[in-house]
Amino acid sequence: MTDAEQLTAALGYQGVPAQLLHTRRFEARPARFDDWPKQTPPALIDAFGASGLLRPWQHQVAAAQHALAGEHVVLATGTASGKSLGYQLPIATQLADGRSTALYLAPTKALGADQLGAWRALARDGATWLRASPYDGDTAPADRTWARQHANLVLTNPDMLHVGILPHHQRWAQFFRNLAYVVIDEAHVYRGVFGSHVAVLLRRLSRVVEHYRGAPPVFIGASATSGNPATAFSTLIGADATAITQDASPHGAVTVGFWETELTDKRGEHGAPIRRSATATGADLLTDFAIAGVRTIAFIRSRRGAEAMAQAASRQLAEVDPSLASRVSAYRAGYLPEERRAVETALKTGRLLGVSSTPALELGIDIAGLDAVVVAGWPGTRASFFQQLGRAGRAGQESWAVYVASDDPLDTYLLHHPDAVFDLAVEDTVIDPVNPHILGAHLCAASAELPLQPEDLARFGPEEQVRAVVDDLVEGGYLRRRPAGWFWTHPEHAAAMVSLRDDGGGPVDIVDVESGALLGSMGSPQTHYQAHPGAVYVHQGRTFLVEDLDEDAHVVMVSRAEPDYFTQARDITEIEILDTHEKRENLDKELVWATGAVKVTTQVVSFQRKALVSGEILGEEPLELAARDLFTTAVWFHAPSERLVAAGLTMDRLPGSLHAAEHAMIGLMPLVASNDRWDIGGVSMALHPDTGQPSVFVYDGHAGGAGFAQRGFAQAEVWLRATADAVRSCPCDQGCPACVQSPKCGNRNSPLDKAGAVTVLEFVLAGLQSSAR
Ligand SMILES: [Zn+2]
Ligand SMILES: [Zn+2]
């Protein structure tokens, strides 16, 4: 049997359906062991042995040896490959000196709690010198004091390091004086704005540790497999690191299938063909695997999607056999630890045959060795994709994975180019630690920690750029220049002024109309998109309808509801070039490809209601909201219209061709920048006032930029080639959501010229080739 036949046989189908476009088989892999490093204390070897770990794998020992030699190292191997031993081993070995300390950072509390349990077990089983303690928002004051004074291993998260530890570093003097190691677990999670914040935070940490210890700590990272983990981790910590990527853990054979959703007879905007949604298709596959007795986990990005998929699968199973209906369940972030463990156990024992889950499960939760994985919609990065795939596969058995492409340009491209998923080594992590908005806030925090010295500037980025940010802060009255350095002289804690998880804008309160309860807050830039009147707002898995957005009072009023639709805002945008940072052009300037600072003015003009499972458009309503300005970075191109005409377009086709190219470029940018589609936007014009020419812009949706535009600029050829291929390989005639239509388009996807977009993109690619170095 071929791989495709085996996969479809596992689903219980007769013959290979047309939906299965590709398969890729990963052969079973045996374990490769190594000896414990010679420094390992015998008591530690016994402690590992007590939990059944008798011999380490090669990649674990390699990582430990780099760390023990004092080198920054990142271990980037598959799910369930025992990455935590890679840092537990060197840390527990070093801490046996009775003096050294280590700091562990996890992006989520659940993961930190799992790790705490593992360290305490090691201490109990013989590594008695280990004194691990949590230090987070939930830690009681007495326990915090104990942690500072007695723990030699502190488990926390970036947020707590930022506001709770570094600003009070004097109290941690003893701990920092002996800080040998810092663990960055799930390092691939730190990307975009959050990643940029964490990168600067780690530079602050290194500076404080150097102050006490005279040397920076050694950073040990654990990451999912991704394009270029050494570069990504080095950028994150601000120092050179080695990556260990050869996975020596055993794994069963896995066959991965790429699945195209079926065309329906429904028609969308401008008569575009509509496919069955990834959610509905994922539910079908979950159902069919369950009927065949194959234990499956299906991943989807949203919590409501996870709930909807489990419900749909349960309904379909009930039609086949009522006793099967209760054997699928949703499993998502927001569940209590006991609830999560119950689902995990039910899956292991086979009482549950299928679960639908949000990717939250990626973060260190213990489910592996399932028979099948369904990935409904591209999860955003290769790191996430492989982490999800890694849930399938038991030693000595066949297992299955199916990726269901959603209806958007990136998924369309990947569906037809599996090599871009499996073989293309574009680095996943994009961060911009020198974004002035992010850097400025952290330089204030750093100055409050220890006055900033001229020689400190270079550690935060290119010295000139950092100096410019510092000068602006002095001018704005944030910092004061004195002979001994730059000082923070305000009574407030500088760190408290910035959250690592949003990008500024005054917080808006979200209030439940019925109870008056404050549910949470939102940055004001997001409110027009997510909290306009009529929006469906999801908070910790519960759904609300927005009744009112009062911008003067900074309040959003919501009421509890269970609509079977979601909402999507649409905007119109203008853009102004403020400064060009870099550009490529050919000698006669027939094409300019550039990146730089821009002012973006957006106005949310309407929103659509879409059915939760099918994604079908139920209606569109206008909104009256004021336009807003955003100062950010963009990547753009422009060319004289006669050149585009010479390339095969006509003047009247220019607007639709540029517009379609813009939409598709936005859709494909995540391939090179690993952004969310919603992190960026675009503008196209047949005559842009600043360039005087036909122009297309793609901008970063975060104030100051999160690094996406620079990455797009640098990866021009890969990005545009993929965009052209995605548009060309879409089987529709005039454009559809899988190629050039955008759900966000405030111009209702008009005009759009699908064929013209390909002409424009090929023209730009040819121009870039002739401008090449
Ligand atoms: Zn199409
Ligand atoms: Zn548009």
PDB file of N, CA and C in Angstrom, residues 234-305:
ATOM      1  N   SER A 234      20.083  33.206  19.845  1.00  0.00           N
ATOM      2  CA  SER A 234      21.117  34.227  20.021  1.00  0.00           C
ATOM      3  C   SER A 234      20.501  35.623  20.015  1.00  0.00           C
ATOM      4  N   THR A 235      19.549  35.850  19.090  1.00  0.00           N
ATOM      5  CA  THR A 235      18.885  37.153  19.039  1.00  0.00           C
ATOM      6  C   THR A 235      18.104  37.403  20.328  1.00  0.00           C
ATOM      7  N   LEU A 236      17.475  36.357  20.827  1.00  0.00           N
ATOM      8  CA  LEU A 236      16.658  36.511  22.039  1.00  0.00           C
ATOM      9  C   LEU A 236      17.509  36.885  23.250  1.00  0.00           C
ATOM     10  N   ILE A 237      18.642  36.215  23.425  1.00  0.00           N
ATOM     11  CA  ILE A 237      19.440  36.468  24.634  1.00  0.00           C
ATOM     12  C   ILE A 237      20.508  37.545  24.417  1.00  0.00           C
ATOM     13  N   GLY A 238      20.735  37.943  23.174  1.00  0.00           N
ATOM     14  CA  GLY A 238      21.726  38.980  22.900  1.00  0.00           C
ATOM     15  C   GLY A 238      23.161  38.475  23.003  1.00  0.00           C
ATOM     16  N   ALA A 239      23.394  37.199  22.747  1.00  0.00           N
ATOM     17  CA  ALA A 239      24.754  36.622  22.788  1.00  0.00           C
ATOM     18  C   ALA A 239      24.755  35.358  21.928  1.00  0.00           C
ATOM     19  N   ASP A 240      25.942  34.944  21.470  1.00  0.00           N
ATOM     20  CA  ASP A 240      26.014  33.770  20.601  1.00  0.00           C
ATOM     21  C   ASP A 240      25.686  32.488  21.355  1.00  0.00           C
ATOM     22  N   ALA A 241      24.867  31.654  20.731  1.00  0.00           N
ATOM     23  CA  ALA A 241      24.490  30.379  21.337  1.00  0.00           C
ATOM     24  C   ALA A 241      24.658  29.261  20.320  1.00  0.00           C
ATOM     25  N   THR A 242      24.875  28.051  20.827  1.00  0.00           N
ATOM     26  CA  THR A 242      24.952  26.856  19.988  1.00  0.00           C
ATOM     27  C   THR A 242      23.600  26.152  20.030  1.00  0.00           C
ATOM     28  N   ALA A 243      23.195  25.563  18.908  1.00  0.00           N
ATOM     29  CA  ALA A 243      21.940  24.806  18.898  1.00  0.00           C
ATOM     30  C   ALA A 243      22.224  23.315  18.804  1.00  0.00           C
ATOM     31  N   ILE A 244      21.502  22.521  19.587  1.00  0.00           N
ATOM     32  CA  ILE A 244      21.549  21.064  19.473  1.00  0.00           C
ATOM     33  C   ILE A 244      20.239  20.657  18.814  1.00  0.00           C
ATOM     34  N   THR A 245      20.330  20.054  17.612  1.00  0.00           N
ATOM     35  CA  THR A 245      19.111  19.762  16.865  1.00  0.00           C
ATOM     36  C   THR A 245      18.958  18.278  16.501  1.00  0.00           C
ATOM     37  N   GLN A 246      20.001  17.471  16.747  1.00  0.00           N
ATOM     38  CA  GLN A 246      19.917  16.047  16.401  1.00  0.00           C
ATOM     39  C   GLN A 246      19.146  15.299  17.481  1.00  0.00           C
ATOM     40  N   ASP A 247      17.938  14.918  17.156  1.00  0.00           N
ATOM     41  CA  ASP A 247      17.061  14.283  18.142  1.00  0.00           C
ATOM     42  C   ASP A 247      17.397  12.793  18.256  1.00  0.00           C
ATOM     43  N   ALA A 248      17.817  12.356  19.431  1.00  0.00           N
ATOM     44  CA  ALA A 248      18.217  10.958  19.612  1.00  0.00           C
ATOM     45  C   ALA A 248      17.177  10.153  20.380  1.00  0.00           C
ATOM     46  N   SER A 249      15.986  10.722  20.562  1.00  0.00           N
ATOM     47  CA  SER A 249      14.933   9.965  21.252  1.00  0.00           C
ATOM     48  C   SER A 249      14.234   9.044  20.246  1.00  0.00           C
ATOM     49  N   PRO A 250      13.672   7.944  20.719  1.00  0.00           N
ATOM     50  CA  PRO A 250      13.023   7.021  19.781  1.00  0.00           C
ATOM     51  C   PRO A 250      11.654   7.537  19.356  1.00  0.00           C
ATOM     52  N   HIS A 251      11.254   7.196  18.169  1.00  0.00           N
ATOM     53  CA  HIS A 251       9.956   7.657  17.694  1.00  0.00           C
ATOM     54  C   HIS A 251       9.387   6.643  16.710  1.00  0.00           C
ATOM     55  N   GLY A 252       8.074   6.463  16.762  1.00  0.00           N
ATOM     56  CA  GLY A 252       7.413   5.578  15.808  1.00  0.00           C
ATOM     57  C   GLY A 252       7.280   6.266  14.460  1.00  0.00           C
ATOM     58  N   ALA A 253       6.924   5.507  13.427  1.00  0.00           N
ATOM     59  CA  ALA A 253       6.747   6.081  12.095  1.00  0.00           C
ATOM     60  C   ALA A 253       5.476   6.925  12.044  1.00  0.00           C
ATOM     61  N   VAL A 254       5.557   8.057  11.360  1.00  0.00           N
ATOM     62  CA  VAL A 254       4.393   8.931  11.201  1.00  0.00           C
ATOM     63  C   VAL A 254       4.212   9.256   9.729  1.00  0.00           C
ATOM     64  N   THR A 255       2.977   9.136   9.244  1.00  0.00           N
ATOM     65  CA  THR A 255       2.660   9.578   7.890  1.00  0.00           C
ATOM     66  C   THR A 255       1.810  10.833   7.979  1.00  0.00           C
ATOM     67  N   VAL A 256       2.292  11.912   7.336  1.00  0.00           N
ATOM     68  CA  VAL A 256       1.597  13.196   7.386  1.00  0.00           C
ATOM     69  C   VAL A 256       0.892  13.417   6.058  1.00  0.00           C
ATOM     70  N   GLY A 257      -0.395  13.753   6.101  1.00  0.00           N
ATOM     71  CA  GLY A 257      -1.147  14.051   4.892  1.00  0.00           C
ATOM     72  C   GLY A 257      -1.537  15.512   4.832  1.00  0.00           C
ATOM     73  N   PHE A 258      -1.559  16.078   3.616  1.00  0.00           N
ATOM     74  CA  PHE A 258      -2.015  17.461   3.417  1.00  0.00           C
ATOM     75  C   PHE A 258      -3.391  17.406   2.760  1.00  0.00           C
ATOM     76  N   TRP A 259      -4.370  18.021   3.404  1.00  0.00           N
ATOM     77  CA  TRP A 259      -5.771  17.843   3.055  1.00  0.00           C
ATOM     78  C   TRP A 259      -6.388  19.140   2.559  1.00  0.00           C
ATOM     79  N   GLU A 260      -6.961  19.094   1.373  1.00  0.00           N
ATOM     80  CA  GLU A 260      -7.646  20.271   0.847  1.00  0.00           C
ATOM     81  C   GLU A 260      -9.123  20.168   1.184  1.00  0.00           C
ATOM     82  N   THR A 261      -9.700  21.253   1.699  1.00  0.00           N
ATOM     83  CA  THR A 261     -11.129  21.204   2.052  1.00  0.00           C
ATOM     84  C   THR A 261     -11.965  21.168   0.774  1.00  0.00           C
ATOM     85  N   GLU A 262     -13.161  20.610   0.904  1.00  0.00           N
ATOM     86  CA  GLU A 262     -14.013  20.428  -0.268  1.00  0.00           C
ATOM     87  C   GLU A 262     -14.688  21.727  -0.704  1.00  0.00           C
ATOM     88  N   LEU A 263     -14.884  21.891  -2.011  1.00  0.00           N
ATOM     89  CA  LEU A 263     -15.668  23.027  -2.495  1.00  0.00           C
ATOM     90  C   LEU A 263     -17.137  22.778  -2.197  1.00  0.00           C
ATOM     91  N   THR A 264     -17.849  23.824  -1.782  1.00  0.00           N
ATOM     92  CA  THR A 264     -19.293  23.696  -1.569  1.00  0.00           C
ATOM     93  C   THR A 264     -19.986  24.353  -2.755  1.00  0.00           C
ATOM     94  N   ASP A 265     -21.305  24.285  -2.786  1.00  0.00           N
ATOM     95  CA  ASP A 265     -21.977  24.989  -3.889  1.00  0.00           C
ATOM     96  C   ASP A 265     -22.376  26.404  -3.470  1.00  0.00           C
ATOM     97  N   LYS A 266     -21.913  26.838  -2.294  1.00  0.00           N
ATOM     98  CA  LYS A 266     -22.206  28.205  -1.835  1.00  0.00           C
ATOM     99  C   LYS A 266     -21.297  29.201  -2.563  1.00  0.00           C
ATOM    100  N   ARG A 267     -21.741  30.448  -2.598  1.00  0.00           N
ATOM    101  CA  ARG A 267     -20.953  31.511  -3.216  1.00  0.00           C
ATOM    102  C   ARG A 267     -20.734  32.640  -2.223  1.00  0.00           C
ATOM    103  N   GLY A 268     -19.543  33.208  -2.198  1.00  0.00           N
ATOM    104  CA  GLY A 268     -19.221  34.296  -1.277  1.00  0.00           C
ATOM    105  C   GLY A 268     -19.215  35.646  -1.959  1.00  0.00           C
ATOM    106  N   GLU A 269     -18.423  36.552  -1.451  1.00  0.00           N
ATOM    107  CA  GLU A 269     -18.344  37.898  -1.987  1.00  0.00           C
ATOM    108  C   GLU A 269     -17.957  37.853  -3.461  1.00  0.00           C
ATOM    109  N   HIS A 270     -18.635  38.630  -4.297  1.00  0.00           N
ATOM    110  CA  HIS A 270     -18.385  38.679  -5.740  1.00  0.00           C
ATOM    111  C   HIS A 270     -18.423  37.276  -6.364  1.00  0.00           C
ATOM    112  N   GLY A 271     -19.296  36.411  -5.821  1.00  0.00           N
ATOM    113  CA  GLY A 271     -19.489  35.094  -6.410  1.00  0.00           C
ATOM    114  C   GLY A 271     -18.331  34.131  -6.211  1.00  0.00           C
ATOM    115  N   ALA A 272     -17.427  34.434  -5.245  1.00  0.00           N
ATOM    116  CA  ALA A 272     -16.267  33.565  -5.035  1.00  0.00           C
ATOM    117  C   ALA A 272     -16.709  32.188  -4.551  1.00  0.00           C
ATOM    118  N   PRO A 273     -16.057  31.130  -5.056  1.00  0.00           N
ATOM    119  CA  PRO A 273     -16.391  29.789  -4.566  1.00  0.00           C
ATOM    120  C   PRO A 273     -16.007  29.661  -3.090  1.00  0.00           C
ATOM    121  N   ILE A 274     -16.829  28.934  -2.332  1.00  0.00           N
ATOM    122  CA  ILE A 274     -16.589  28.786  -0.894  1.00  0.00           C
ATOM    123  C   ILE A 274     -16.300  27.327  -0.584  1.00  0.00           C
ATOM    124  N   ARG A 275     -15.246  27.112   0.190  1.00  0.00           N
ATOM    125  CA  ARG A 275     -14.894  25.754   0.598  1.00  0.00           C
ATOM    126  C   ARG A 275     -15.494  25.438   1.954  1.00  0.00           C
ATOM    127  N   ARG A 276     -15.604  24.160   2.233  1.00  0.00           N
ATOM    128  CA  ARG A 276     -15.983  23.718   3.562  1.00  0.00           C
ATOM    129  C   ARG A 276     -14.876  24.200   4.507  1.00  0.00           C
ATOM    130  N   SER A 277     -15.240  24.663   5.712  1.00  0.00           N
ATOM    131  CA  SER A 277     -14.229  25.275   6.570  1.00  0.00           C
ATOM    132  C   SER A 277     -13.276  24.225   7.143  1.00  0.00           C
ATOM    133  N   ALA A 278     -12.109  24.697   7.606  1.00  0.00           N
ATOM    134  CA  ALA A 278     -11.144  23.792   8.243  1.00  0.00           C
ATOM    135  C   ALA A 278     -11.738  23.225   9.535  1.00  0.00           C
ATOM    136  N   THR A 279     -12.561  24.022  10.222  1.00  0.00           N
ATOM    137  CA  THR A 279     -13.190  23.546  11.463  1.00  0.00           C
ATOM    138  C   THR A 279     -14.116  22.365  11.173  1.00  0.00           C
ATOM    139  N   ALA A 280     -14.976  22.539  10.167  1.00  0.00           N
ATOM    140  CA  ALA A 280     -15.922  21.472   9.830  1.00  0.00           C
ATOM    141  C   ALA A 280     -15.182  20.240   9.312  1.00  0.00           C
ATOM    142  N   THR A 281     -14.163  20.464   8.472  1.00  0.00           N
ATOM    143  CA  THR A 281     -13.405  19.338   7.929  1.00  0.00           C
ATOM    144  C   THR A 281     -12.623  18.630   9.037  1.00  0.00           C
ATOM    145  N   GLY A 282     -12.067  19.427   9.949  1.00  0.00           N
ATOM    146  CA  GLY A 282     -11.360  18.837  11.090  1.00  0.00           C
ATOM    147  C   GLY A 282     -12.299  17.966  11.918  1.00  0.00           C
ATOM    148  N   ALA A 283     -13.535  18.444  12.099  1.00  0.00           N
ATOM    149  CA  ALA A 283     -14.523  17.661  12.854  1.00  0.00           C
ATOM    150  C   ALA A 283     -14.840  16.351  12.124  1.00  0.00           C
ATOM    151  N   ASP A 284     -14.910  16.400  10.784  1.00  0.00           N
ATOM    152  CA  ASP A 284     -15.153  15.178  10.000  1.00  0.00           C
ATOM    153  C   ASP A 284     -14.039  14.147  10.238  1.00  0.00           C
ATOM    154  N   LEU A 285     -12.798  14.629  10.181  1.00  0.00           N
ATOM    155  CA  LEU A 285     -11.671  13.706  10.337  1.00  0.00           C
ATOM    156  C   LEU A 285     -11.615  13.148  11.756  1.00  0.00           C
ATOM    157  N   LEU A 286     -11.894  14.024  12.733  1.00  0.00           N
ATOM    158  CA  LEU A 286     -11.914  13.577  14.123  1.00  0.00           C
ATOM    159  C   LEU A 286     -12.979  12.478  14.287  1.00  0.00           C
ATOM    160  N   THR A 287     -14.125  12.692  13.670  1.00  0.00           N
ATOM    161  CA  THR A 287     -15.212  11.709  13.719  1.00  0.00           C
ATOM    162  C   THR A 287     -14.783  10.376  13.103  1.00  0.00           C
ATOM    163  N   ASP A 288     -14.195  10.455  11.904  1.00  0.00           N
ATOM    164  CA  ASP A 288     -13.862   9.224  11.186  1.00  0.00           C
ATOM    165  C   ASP A 288     -12.736   8.453  11.867  1.00  0.00           C
ATOM    166  N   PHE A 289     -11.773   9.176  12.405  1.00  0.00           N
ATOM    167  CA  PHE A 289     -10.727   8.489  13.182  1.00  0.00           C
ATOM    168  C   PHE A 289     -11.345   7.810  14.411  1.00  0.00           C
ATOM    169  N   ALA A 290     -12.260   8.513  15.080  1.00  0.00           N
ATOM    170  CA  ALA A 290     -12.871   7.954  16.293  1.00  0.00           C
ATOM    171  C   ALA A 290     -13.653   6.682  15.959  1.00  0.00           C
ATOM    172  N   ILE A 291     -14.398   6.715  14.851  1.00  0.00           N
ATOM    173  CA  ILE A 291     -15.159   5.526  14.452  1.00  0.00           C
ATOM    174  C   ILE A 291     -14.220   4.351  14.189  1.00  0.00           C
ATOM    175  N   ALA A 292     -13.056   4.675  13.622  1.00  0.00           N
ATOM    176  CA  ALA A 292     -12.073   3.622  13.337  1.00  0.00           C
ATOM    177  C   ALA A 292     -11.278   3.214  14.578  1.00  0.00           C
ATOM    178  N   GLY A 293     -11.607   3.848  15.739  1.00  0.00           N
ATOM    179  CA  GLY A 293     -10.928   3.472  16.984  1.00  0.00           C
ATOM    180  C   GLY A 293      -9.518   4.034  17.105  1.00  0.00           C
ATOM    181  N   VAL A 294      -9.239   5.093  16.342  1.00  0.00           N
ATOM    182  CA  VAL A 294      -7.904   5.708  16.360  1.00  0.00           C
ATOM    183  C   VAL A 294      -7.923   6.892  17.325  1.00  0.00           C
ATOM    184  N   ARG A 295      -7.067   6.855  18.351  1.00  0.00           N
ATOM    185  CA  ARG A 295      -7.070   7.946  19.329  1.00  0.00           C
ATOM    186  C   ARG A 295      -6.414   9.190  18.731  1.00  0.00           C
ATOM    187  N   THR A 296      -7.165  10.291  18.729  1.00  0.00           N
ATOM    188  CA  THR A 296      -6.778  11.458  17.936  1.00  0.00           C
ATOM    189  C   THR A 296      -6.863  12.745  18.737  1.00  0.00           C
ATOM    190  N   ILE A 297      -5.940  13.645  18.475  1.00  0.00           N
ATOM    191  CA  ILE A 297      -6.077  15.005  18.978  1.00  0.00           C
ATOM    192  C   ILE A 297      -6.127  15.941  17.783  1.00  0.00           C
ATOM    193  N   ALA A 298      -7.118  16.849  17.781  1.00  0.00           N
ATOM    194  CA  ALA A 298      -7.266  17.805  16.683  1.00  0.00           C
ATOM    195  C   ALA A 298      -6.964  19.195  17.215  1.00  0.00           C
ATOM    196  N   PHE A 299      -6.028  19.888  16.562  1.00  0.00           N
ATOM    197  CA  PHE A 299      -5.650  21.231  17.006  1.00  0.00           C
ATOM    198  C   PHE A 299      -6.337  22.293  16.160  1.00  0.00           C
ATOM    199  N   ILE A 300      -6.729  23.359  16.821  1.00  0.00           N
ATOM    200  CA  ILE A 300      -7.308  24.506  16.134  1.00  0.00           C
ATOM    201  C   ILE A 300      -6.914  25.721  16.953  1.00  0.00           C
ATOM    202  N   ARG A 301      -6.852  26.893  16.300  1.00  0.00           N
ATOM    203  CA  ARG A 301      -6.248  28.023  17.009  1.00  0.00           C
ATOM    204  C   ARG A 301      -7.141  28.648  18.073  1.00  0.00           C
ATOM    205  N   SER A 302      -8.463  28.700  17.875  1.00  0.00           N
ATOM    206  CA  SER A 302      -9.293  29.424  18.838  1.00  0.00           C
ATOM    207  C   SER A 302     -10.016  28.480  19.783  1.00  0.00           C
ATOM    208  N   ARG A 303     -10.278  28.992  20.975  1.00  0.00           N
ATOM    209  CA  ARG A 303     -11.000  28.198  21.963  1.00  0.00           C
ATOM    210  C   ARG A 303     -12.398  27.864  21.485  1.00  0.00           C
ATOM    211  N   ARG A 304     -13.065  28.865  20.888  1.00  0.00           N
ATOM    212  CA  ARG A 304     -14.424  28.600  20.414  1.00  0.00           C
ATOM    213  C   ARG A 304     -14.390  27.599  19.276  1.00  0.00           C
ATOM    214  N   GLY A 305     -13.339  27.660  18.484  1.00  0.00           N
ATOM    215  CA  GLY A 305     -13.180  26.682  17.412  1.00  0.00           C
ATOM    216  C   GLY A 305     -13.045  25.281  17.990  1.00  0.00           C
TER     217      GLY A 305
END
